[in-house]
Short mmCIF file of C-alpha atoms in Angstrom, two decimals:
data_model
loop_
_atom_site.label_atom_id
_atom_site.label_comp_id
_atom_site.label_asym_id
_atom_site.label_seq_id
_atom_site.Cartn_x
_atom_site.Cartn_y
_atom_site.Cartn_z
CA MET A 30 163.89 -21.65 136.81
CA THR A 31 161.03 -19.38 135.74
CA GLY A 32 159.19 -18.70 132.78
CA THR A 33 161.77 -17.63 130.11
CA ASN A 34 162.39 -21.32 129.44
CA MET A 35 161.55 -21.95 126.07
CA GLU A 36 162.20 -25.80 125.67
CA ARG A 37 159.63 -27.18 123.19
CA ALA A 38 159.46 -30.61 125.21
CA PHE A 39 159.69 -31.33 129.40
CA GLY A 40 159.31 -33.79 131.70
CA THR A 41 158.63 -33.82 135.23
CA ASP A 42 157.37 -35.87 138.43
CA LEU A 43 155.15 -32.65 139.40
CA LEU A 44 153.00 -30.64 137.37
CA ILE A 45 150.84 -28.52 139.17
CA VAL A 46 148.83 -26.67 137.11
CA GLY A 47 148.10 -23.00 138.91
CA GLY A 48 149.21 -20.96 141.58
CA THR A 49 148.47 -18.72 144.15
CA ALA A 50 147.06 -20.08 147.43
CA ALA A 51 146.40 -23.81 146.30
CA GLY A 52 149.11 -23.59 143.61
CA THR A 53 151.81 -22.84 145.86
CA ALA A 54 150.71 -24.61 148.93
CA ALA A 55 151.10 -27.54 146.36
CA ALA A 56 154.23 -26.49 145.12
CA VAL A 57 155.18 -26.20 149.15
CA ALA A 58 154.45 -29.22 150.39
CA ALA A 59 155.45 -31.64 148.08
CA ARG A 60 159.00 -30.30 147.74
CA ARG A 61 159.22 -31.02 151.21
CA ALA A 62 157.63 -34.60 151.39
CA ALA A 63 160.34 -35.12 148.01
CA PRO A 64 163.39 -32.82 148.73
CA GLY A 65 164.27 -35.10 145.40
CA ALA A 66 161.51 -34.53 143.02
CA ARG A 67 161.48 -32.47 139.63
CA ILE A 68 158.20 -30.64 140.37
CA LEU A 69 157.40 -27.56 137.87
CA LEU A 70 154.35 -25.67 138.50
CA VAL A 71 152.67 -23.05 135.40
CA ASP A 72 150.36 -20.54 135.57
CA LYS A 73 148.79 -18.44 132.88
CA GLY A 74 148.97 -15.23 134.65
CA HIS A 75 152.38 -13.80 135.61
CA ASP A 76 151.73 -13.61 139.52
CA VAL A 77 151.88 -16.77 141.14
CA ALA A 78 151.44 -16.48 145.01
CA TYR A 79 149.95 -13.02 146.58
CA SER A 80 147.01 -12.04 148.68
CA THR A 81 143.65 -12.22 146.92
CA CYS A 82 141.91 -10.69 149.53
CA GLU A 83 143.42 -7.60 149.95
CA LEU A 84 142.53 -6.42 146.07
CA PRO A 85 139.67 -4.82 146.79
CA MET A 86 141.69 -2.55 149.20
CA TYR A 87 144.89 -2.39 147.03
CA ALA A 88 142.27 -1.32 143.63
CA GLY A 89 140.96 1.20 145.64
CA GLY A 90 144.17 2.49 147.39
CA GLN A 91 143.66 1.87 150.70
CA ILE A 92 146.97 -0.90 150.27
CA ALA A 93 149.84 1.55 149.13
CA ALA A 94 152.23 -1.00 148.31
CA GLU A 95 151.50 -3.57 145.65
CA GLU A 96 154.98 -5.34 147.43
CA ALA A 97 152.43 -5.84 150.62
CA LEU A 98 150.47 -8.08 148.38
CA VAL A 99 153.01 -10.38 146.98
CA ARG A 100 154.25 -12.56 148.92
CA TYR A 101 156.65 -14.34 146.31
CA THR A 102 157.55 -13.56 142.71
CA PRO A 103 157.94 -16.56 140.69
CA ASP A 104 161.82 -15.91 140.74
CA THR A 105 162.05 -15.71 144.48
CA PHE A 106 159.29 -18.77 144.54
CA SER A 107 161.71 -21.00 142.34
CA GLY A 108 164.61 -20.20 144.40
CA THR A 109 163.09 -20.35 147.93
CA PHE A 110 161.75 -24.07 146.95
CA GLY A 111 163.25 -25.24 143.91
CA VAL A 112 160.25 -25.41 141.96
CA ASP A 113 160.77 -24.62 138.47
CA VAL A 114 157.60 -22.41 137.69
CA TRP A 115 156.59 -20.66 134.67
CA THR A 116 154.67 -17.60 134.38
CA GLY A 117 152.25 -16.47 130.80
CA ALA A 118 152.40 -20.27 130.39
CA GLU A 119 148.91 -20.97 129.68
CA VAL A 120 147.80 -25.16 129.24
CA VAL A 121 145.12 -25.88 126.52
CA GLY A 122 145.33 -29.36 126.39
CA PHE A 123 146.28 -32.81 127.56
CA ALA A 124 147.82 -35.84 125.27
CA PRO A 125 144.85 -38.21 124.34
CA GLY A 126 145.14 -41.79 126.66
CA GLY A 127 149.40 -39.73 127.85
CA ARG A 128 150.17 -37.72 129.97
CA THR A 129 150.94 -34.87 128.40
CA ALA A 130 149.68 -30.99 128.61
CA ARG A 131 149.76 -29.01 125.77
CA LEU A 132 150.79 -24.89 126.17
CA ALA A 133 148.90 -22.33 123.94
CA ASP A 134 153.19 -21.82 122.48
CA GLY A 135 153.36 -24.84 121.45
CA ARG A 136 155.89 -26.37 124.68
CA ARG A 137 154.80 -29.93 125.91
CA VAL A 138 155.45 -30.52 129.35
CA SER A 139 155.30 -34.76 130.27
CA TRP A 140 154.26 -35.66 133.65
CA GLN A 141 154.47 -38.90 136.17
CA ARG A 142 151.85 -36.84 139.04
CA LEU A 143 149.02 -33.92 137.77
CA ILE A 144 147.58 -31.42 140.53
CA VAL A 145 144.41 -29.06 139.10
CA ALA A 146 144.74 -26.13 140.76
CA VAL A 147 143.66 -23.72 138.25
CA GLY A 148 141.04 -21.78 140.68
CA ALA A 149 137.73 -20.40 139.55
CA HIS A 150 137.27 -17.47 137.08
CA ALA A 151 135.22 -14.48 137.27
CA ILE A 152 131.25 -15.17 135.75
CA ILE A 153 131.21 -12.38 132.14
CA PRO A 154 127.56 -11.75 131.22
CA PRO A 155 127.91 -11.65 127.35
CA PHE A 156 126.72 -8.00 127.56
CA ALA A 157 129.75 -7.09 128.77
CA GLU A 158 131.95 -8.78 126.54
CA TRP A 159 133.80 -6.25 123.93
CA GLU A 160 135.88 -7.88 121.07
CA GLU A 161 138.38 -9.87 123.52
CA GLY A 162 137.86 -9.42 126.53
CA LEU A 163 135.91 -6.06 128.59
CA GLY A 164 136.85 -3.10 126.74
CA PRO A 165 138.13 -0.11 128.31
CA GLY A 166 136.18 1.26 132.00
CA VAL A 167 134.47 -2.62 132.44
CA PHE A 168 136.89 -4.29 135.08
CA VAL A 169 136.37 -7.30 137.00
CA LEU A 170 138.09 -8.56 140.61
CA ARG A 171 139.75 -11.79 140.48
CA THR A 172 143.37 -11.53 140.59
CA LEU A 173 146.54 -9.11 141.12
CA SER A 174 146.57 -7.92 137.41
CA ASP A 175 142.99 -7.16 137.90
CA ALA A 176 143.24 -4.92 140.60
CA ARG A 177 146.67 -3.59 138.86
CA ARG A 178 143.48 -2.84 135.83
CA ILE A 179 141.55 -0.90 138.71
CA ARG A 180 144.77 1.17 140.41
CA GLU A 181 145.66 2.14 137.76
CA ARG A 182 142.52 3.24 135.77
CA PHE A 183 140.79 5.32 139.02
CA THR A 184 144.01 6.83 139.41
CA THR A 185 144.93 8.47 136.15
CA GLU A 186 141.18 8.87 135.03
CA PRO A 187 138.87 9.04 138.31
CA PRO A 188 135.29 8.26 136.89
CA ALA A 189 132.30 10.71 138.30
CA HIS A 190 130.34 7.68 138.95
CA VAL A 191 130.80 3.58 138.69
CA VAL A 192 128.61 1.14 138.95
CA VAL A 193 128.42 -2.36 140.52
CA ILE A 194 127.47 -5.01 138.82
CA GLY A 195 126.65 -7.81 141.23
CA ALA A 196 126.14 -7.85 145.65
CA GLY A 197 127.79 -10.64 146.80
CA TYR A 198 131.06 -10.10 148.90
CA THR A 199 133.87 -9.41 146.08
CA GLY A 200 130.83 -6.74 144.51
CA LEU A 201 130.80 -4.63 147.78
CA GLU A 202 134.06 -4.79 148.91
CA ALA A 203 134.76 -2.67 145.63
CA ALA A 204 132.05 -0.75 146.01
CA VAL A 205 132.95 -0.18 149.29
CA ALA A 206 136.98 0.74 148.69
CA LEU A 207 135.81 2.51 145.59
CA GLY A 208 133.09 4.39 147.06
CA GLN A 209 135.54 6.50 149.43
CA ASP A 210 136.35 8.66 146.21
CA THR A 211 133.72 8.31 143.59
CA ARG A 212 129.89 7.60 143.77
CA VAL A 213 128.95 4.15 143.11
CA SER A 214 125.91 2.25 142.54
CA VAL A 215 125.45 -1.14 143.45
CA VAL A 216 123.33 -3.44 140.64
CA ALA A 217 121.99 -6.05 143.41
CA PRO A 218 120.21 -8.95 141.11
CA GLN A 219 118.30 -10.53 143.80
CA GLY A 220 116.99 -7.26 145.33
CA ARG A 221 119.07 -7.35 148.37
CA LEU A 222 122.70 -7.43 149.54
CA LEU A 223 124.69 -10.73 150.06
CA PRO A 224 121.57 -13.58 149.31
CA SER A 225 124.58 -16.29 149.84
CA GLY A 226 125.39 -15.21 152.80
CA LEU A 227 123.04 -13.51 154.82
CA SER A 228 118.99 -13.78 155.46
CA GLU A 229 116.97 -11.06 154.51
CA PRO A 230 116.88 -8.78 158.01
CA LEU A 231 120.93 -8.96 158.36
CA SER A 232 120.80 -7.95 154.46
CA ARG A 233 118.88 -4.70 155.50
CA ILE A 234 120.86 -3.72 158.36
CA VAL A 235 123.93 -4.08 156.24
CA ALA A 236 121.97 -1.84 153.08
CA GLU A 237 121.30 1.04 155.72
CA ARG A 238 124.99 1.64 156.93
CA LEU A 239 125.94 1.05 153.07
CA THR A 240 123.52 4.02 151.77
CA ALA A 241 123.85 5.89 154.72
CA GLY A 242 126.79 8.02 153.82
CA GLY A 243 125.18 8.93 150.24
CA ARG A 244 128.20 8.20 148.06
CA ILE A 245 126.90 4.09 147.20
CA THR A 246 123.54 4.21 146.08
CA ILE A 247 121.44 0.19 145.57
CA ARG A 248 119.46 -0.74 143.16
CA ALA A 249 117.26 -3.50 143.49
CA ALA A 250 117.36 -4.81 139.99
CA ARG A 251 119.55 -7.34 136.61
CA ALA A 252 121.43 -5.41 134.71
CA THR A 253 120.62 -6.66 130.91
CA GLY A 254 123.23 -4.01 129.07
CA LEU A 255 126.07 -2.05 128.97
CA ASP A 256 125.77 1.33 126.31
CA ARG A 257 128.94 2.53 125.44
CA ALA A 258 131.24 4.67 123.06
CA PRO A 259 132.40 3.37 120.10
CA ASP A 260 135.76 2.77 121.67
CA GLY A 261 133.96 0.69 124.12
CA ARG A 262 134.18 3.05 127.08
CA PRO A 263 130.72 2.61 128.97
CA LEU A 264 128.34 5.23 129.17
CA ALA A 265 125.25 3.76 131.08
CA VAL A 266 124.55 0.29 132.54
CA ILE A 267 120.47 -0.89 131.63
CA THR A 268 118.28 -2.86 133.82
CA ASP A 269 116.01 -5.78 133.67
CA ASP A 270 112.94 -2.48 134.70
CA GLY A 271 114.34 0.07 131.98
CA GLU A 272 116.21 2.56 133.72
CA ARG A 273 120.05 3.83 132.32
CA ILE A 274 122.37 4.09 134.85
CA GLY A 275 124.68 6.73 133.45
CA CYS A 276 128.59 5.90 134.23
CA GLY A 277 131.92 6.01 133.79
CA ALA A 278 133.06 2.18 134.62
CA VAL A 279 131.78 -0.06 135.79
CA ILE A 280 132.94 -2.73 137.65
CA VAL A 281 131.14 -6.71 136.94
CA ALA A 282 131.12 -9.40 140.82
CA THR A 283 127.91 -11.66 139.24
CA GLY A 284 129.83 -14.86 140.87
CA ILE A 285 132.52 -17.10 139.86
CA ARG A 286 133.18 -20.49 138.65
CA PRO A 287 135.42 -23.37 138.91
CA SER A 288 137.82 -23.11 136.13
CA ALA A 289 138.06 -26.57 135.44
CA ASP A 290 136.98 -26.62 131.42
CA VAL A 291 140.86 -27.20 130.25
CA VAL A 292 141.19 -30.36 132.40
CA ALA A 293 138.00 -31.37 130.06
CA GLN A 294 139.90 -33.83 127.89
CA LEU A 295 140.95 -35.90 130.89
CA GLY A 296 137.82 -37.39 132.25
CA LEU A 297 137.65 -35.96 135.56
CA ARG A 298 134.43 -36.01 137.37
CA ARG A 299 132.85 -32.82 138.30
CA ASP A 300 129.79 -31.87 140.06
CA ASP A 301 126.62 -29.69 138.53
CA VAL A 302 128.25 -26.24 139.63
CA GLY A 303 131.70 -27.91 137.67
CA ALA A 304 133.98 -28.39 140.93
CA ILE A 305 135.86 -31.35 140.36
CA ARG A 306 135.57 -34.13 142.77
CA VAL A 307 138.01 -35.17 145.21
CA THR A 308 138.49 -37.38 148.12
CA SER A 309 139.49 -36.41 151.27
CA ALA A 310 143.14 -37.52 150.01
CA MET A 311 142.46 -35.14 147.33
CA ARG A 312 142.63 -37.54 144.56
CA THR A 313 140.08 -37.08 141.60
CA ASN A 314 138.50 -40.93 140.00
CA LYS A 315 141.51 -40.85 138.01
CA PRO A 316 145.08 -42.45 138.93
CA HIS A 317 147.77 -40.36 139.05
CA ILE A 318 145.58 -36.96 138.56
CA TRP A 319 144.62 -34.95 142.32
CA ALA A 320 143.28 -31.35 142.80
CA ALA A 321 142.87 -28.57 145.03
CA GLY A 322 141.44 -25.41 145.74
CA ASP A 323 138.72 -23.52 143.73
CA CYS A 324 138.09 -25.70 141.18
CA ALA A 325 137.51 -28.70 143.52
CA ALA A 326 134.76 -29.74 145.40
CA ILE A 327 135.63 -30.77 149.14
CA PRO A 328 133.56 -32.62 151.94
CA GLU A 329 131.88 -30.45 153.76
CA ALA A 330 131.33 -30.62 157.51
CA VAL A 331 127.51 -30.19 158.07
CA THR A 332 126.03 -32.44 155.70
CA GLY A 333 129.56 -34.64 155.08
CA ARG A 334 128.85 -33.89 150.96
CA PRO A 335 131.07 -32.95 148.58
CA GLN A 336 130.51 -28.84 148.43
CA TRP A 337 132.12 -26.30 146.07
CA ILE A 338 133.79 -24.12 148.81
CA PRO A 339 135.88 -21.20 147.78
CA LEU A 340 137.90 -19.59 150.19
CA ALA A 341 141.72 -18.91 150.41
CA MET A 342 142.01 -21.24 154.12
CA ASN A 343 139.97 -24.29 152.00
CA ALA A 344 142.27 -23.29 148.94
CA PHE A 345 145.53 -23.57 151.44
CA ARG A 346 144.92 -26.91 153.26
CA SER A 347 143.72 -28.70 150.15
CA GLY A 348 146.42 -27.82 148.40
CA ARG A 349 148.77 -28.70 151.32
CA VAL A 350 147.40 -32.16 150.92
CA ALA A 351 147.37 -32.66 147.18
CA GLY A 352 150.84 -31.55 147.26
CA ARG A 353 152.07 -34.34 149.94
CA ASN A 354 149.72 -37.08 149.04
CA ALA A 355 150.98 -36.60 144.60
CA VAL A 356 154.75 -37.49 145.55
CA PHE A 357 154.12 -39.39 148.48
CA SER A 358 155.28 -42.53 146.50
CA LEU A 359 158.48 -40.83 145.79
CA ALA A 360 159.55 -40.68 149.59
CA PRO A 361 157.29 -42.87 151.62
CA SER A 362 159.63 -42.11 154.40
CA SER A 363 157.93 -39.08 155.07
CA GLY A 364 155.14 -40.53 156.96
CA ARG A 365 151.29 -41.29 156.31
CA PRO A 366 149.72 -39.79 152.82
CA ALA A 367 147.35 -37.00 154.02
CA THR A 368 143.52 -35.73 153.97
CA LEU A 369 141.92 -33.02 154.39
CA SER A 370 139.21 -32.67 157.37
CA PRO A 371 135.75 -31.47 155.95
CA ALA A 372 135.35 -27.55 156.24
CA VAL A 373 132.88 -25.17 157.91
CA ALA A 374 132.47 -22.71 154.72
CA ALA A 375 132.98 -19.60 157.38
CA PHE A 376 133.03 -15.88 155.58
CA ALA A 377 133.44 -12.84 156.71
CA VAL A 378 133.84 -9.26 155.17
CA ARG A 379 134.14 -5.54 156.79
CA LEU A 380 131.42 -3.04 155.70
CA ALA A 381 131.43 0.70 156.52
CA GLY A 382 132.82 -0.19 159.52
CA LEU A 383 130.03 -3.28 160.13
CA ASP A 384 131.72 -6.95 160.94
CA VAL A 385 129.49 -8.84 158.19
CA ALA A 386 129.84 -12.90 158.43
CA HIS A 387 128.34 -16.09 159.06
CA ALA A 388 129.98 -19.62 159.21
CA GLY A 389 127.91 -23.46 158.56
CA LEU A 390 124.25 -23.29 156.88
CA ARG A 391 121.75 -20.81 155.89
CA LEU A 392 118.25 -21.85 157.20
CA GLU A 393 116.96 -22.61 153.61
CA MET A 394 120.33 -24.45 152.72
CA ALA A 395 119.77 -26.34 156.10
CA ARG A 396 116.19 -26.98 154.79
CA ALA A 397 117.33 -28.42 151.43
CA ALA A 398 120.09 -30.35 152.77
CA GLY A 399 116.72 -32.67 154.42
CA PHE A 400 117.14 -30.99 157.58
CA SER A 401 114.76 -29.73 160.12
CA ALA A 402 116.22 -26.42 160.56
CA ASP A 403 114.86 -23.82 162.31
CA SER A 404 116.78 -20.46 163.03
CA VAL A 405 116.04 -17.59 166.19
CA ASP A 406 117.40 -13.81 165.79
CA ILE A 407 118.31 -11.51 168.41
CA VAL A 408 120.46 -8.53 168.99
CA GLY A 409 123.06 -8.54 171.44
CA ALA A 410 125.84 -6.00 172.62
CA SER A 411 129.27 -6.09 171.31
CA HIS A 412 130.74 -5.09 175.05
CA SER A 413 128.50 -3.02 178.32
CA ARG A 414 126.48 -0.67 176.77
CA SER A 415 127.49 1.46 179.83
CA LEU A 416 130.99 2.16 177.72
CA GLY A 417 129.55 2.54 174.44
CA GLY A 418 128.63 -1.21 173.90
CA GLU A 419 126.84 -1.04 169.73
CA ASP A 420 124.31 -3.99 168.36
CA VAL A 421 125.40 -7.65 167.90
CA HIS A 422 123.31 -8.81 165.10
CA MET A 423 122.80 -12.62 165.01
CA ARG A 424 121.36 -15.69 163.84
CA LEU A 425 121.48 -19.22 164.87
CA VAL A 426 120.01 -21.84 162.57
CA HIS A 427 120.15 -24.79 163.97
CA ASP A 428 118.70 -28.60 163.91
CA THR A 429 114.98 -28.98 165.80
CA LYS A 430 115.00 -32.55 166.85
CA ARG A 431 118.21 -33.21 168.33
CA GLY A 432 119.58 -29.14 168.80
CA VAL A 433 122.48 -29.71 166.66
CA LEU A 434 124.56 -26.71 165.63
CA LEU A 435 123.78 -25.79 161.54
CA GLY A 436 124.95 -22.16 161.33
CA ALA A 437 125.36 -18.44 161.57
CA GLU A 438 125.17 -14.81 160.83
CA THR A 439 125.87 -11.85 162.79
CA VAL A 440 126.54 -8.19 161.92
CA GLY A 441 127.87 -5.93 164.03
CA PRO A 442 131.02 -3.56 164.79
CA PRO A 443 134.68 -4.27 164.35
CA GLY A 444 135.67 -7.77 166.42
CA SER A 445 131.46 -8.99 166.07
CA ALA A 446 132.95 -11.83 162.92
CA LEU A 447 135.50 -13.39 165.64
CA ARG A 448 132.37 -15.08 166.83
CA MET A 449 131.69 -17.11 163.95
CA ASN A 450 135.41 -18.92 164.45
CA THR A 451 133.87 -20.40 167.71
CA VAL A 452 130.52 -21.51 165.32
CA ALA A 453 133.01 -22.77 162.98
CA ALA A 454 134.54 -24.70 165.87
CA LEU A 455 131.62 -26.42 167.48
CA ILE A 456 129.80 -26.96 163.75
CA ARG A 457 133.17 -29.42 163.40
CA LEU A 458 132.53 -30.50 166.58
CA ARG A 459 128.92 -31.41 165.99
CA ALA A 460 127.54 -29.42 168.67
CA THR A 461 124.15 -28.52 170.03
CA VAL A 462 122.22 -25.92 170.84
CA ASP A 463 122.95 -26.73 174.93
CA ASP A 464 126.64 -26.93 174.78
CA LEU A 465 126.85 -23.33 172.91
CA GLU A 466 124.97 -21.75 175.99
CA ALA A 467 126.79 -24.13 178.51
CA SER A 468 130.06 -22.58 176.47
CA ASP A 469 132.21 -20.43 178.99
CA THR A 470 133.10 -16.56 177.01
CA VAL A 471 135.44 -14.28 178.64
CA TYR A 472 133.86 -10.87 180.45
CA HIS A 473 134.95 -7.39 180.92
CA PRO A 474 132.45 -4.21 180.24
CA ASP A 475 135.24 -2.64 178.01
CA VAL A 476 136.14 -5.86 176.38
CA SER A 477 133.04 -8.41 176.25
CA PRO A 478 129.27 -8.30 177.73
CA LEU A 479 128.05 -10.58 180.42
CA HIS A 480 125.75 -12.43 178.07
CA ASP A 481 127.61 -13.54 174.93
CA PRO A 482 125.00 -12.34 171.73
CA LEU A 483 125.84 -16.19 170.82
CA ARG A 484 124.79 -17.62 174.22
CA VAL A 485 122.09 -15.55 173.97
CA ALA A 486 121.13 -17.02 170.76
CA ALA A 487 121.82 -20.03 172.05
CA ARG A 488 119.63 -19.82 175.10
CA THR A 489 116.81 -18.57 172.91
CA ALA A 490 117.06 -21.43 170.64
CA GLN A 491 116.99 -23.97 173.73
CA LYS A 492 113.60 -21.95 174.45
CA ARG A 493 112.17 -22.44 171.22
CA ARG A 494 112.47 -26.07 171.45
CA SER A 495 111.47 -26.55 175.15
#
């Protein structure tokens, strides 16, 4: 049964609020653990199972067909897994002291167990708001619906110049995707690119590559206003240094926040960014309620403390754990309750032919967490220089007292980002720079160098500590 159901009251064993990675993973895990359970997934949007990481490429036209992103439609998801799915169904509140959710259209759902998987939403600066939305020509890129709007506009009425407000991963991916056919200005409020993931030296390398073709310009400024035509279309972005950047479209990419306000009535504990605090079993502080995905703070591997790490794999994993545990009492013979292992924050993106990635903690984060941290910067080779090997820039962050690996960053040719998989695995094992330097790596002149950049960085850190 999908979203056409309009019964005013409905009862279910498990209510899942939110789809995409965490919600659908929870539904599938719950169905497998408890084949007879009544499961209802509700989502305020109209798409429940699609690839979010490919949205910039779809918006920019590099992915031709929307079907390539959609894994299941609401109907096929419901039919495949035997889960009731309601789309266009926004939960607006919960009955005080009871297990009943209220929907915007007046329907009510009584539940025995609840999984909150509402994800995160784009931060919209007040100056970008227009009436009850963003207005024509102003976009965010968070959902498939957002990508559709961008693609439709850029296909039917391509602007000559686009301003991207924000220099994080989403903003830069959008800039590269859209910059193939139009001029793009990126407004970087912190004065550099990817401030949450890269040190300043590596950020400069990325900036040089992005601007080399002349179609992308980076402005170190903060957007403070938006000049619009009477119908709401953007004419220019105003910055804090008084510049007026003329444009025909604006992409707002100023970050995201957990979308947990809808469950405020439930009294769930949240952290300082608004993410719901959970145990390793994804259980909240309230009985019969679990949370998963981008709205939850999960254990982080380096510090051991809860941290908000909004990544697709974390959403998928936490959703599976929450789904299994939420119905465990209905099918205790299905094994043991599940737990989520501490996560390593690992990000990667490809921008203008450069792999950009990091894993673990940046130097500033490590020191703020109480570590006696230091970093080393090296330049290695992707493979033999005589066969066209290119520079691989690497920063390795380690604890000076024990040599424990805390994090790493890299910028290099395609394939360089995969080294962060090694770093993430070693961080989880609490490995040291000695362990990394002693690790075995493949060597072939046309594939990889004799001295891999990771091992070179580890050896440099050893020398620094000796």
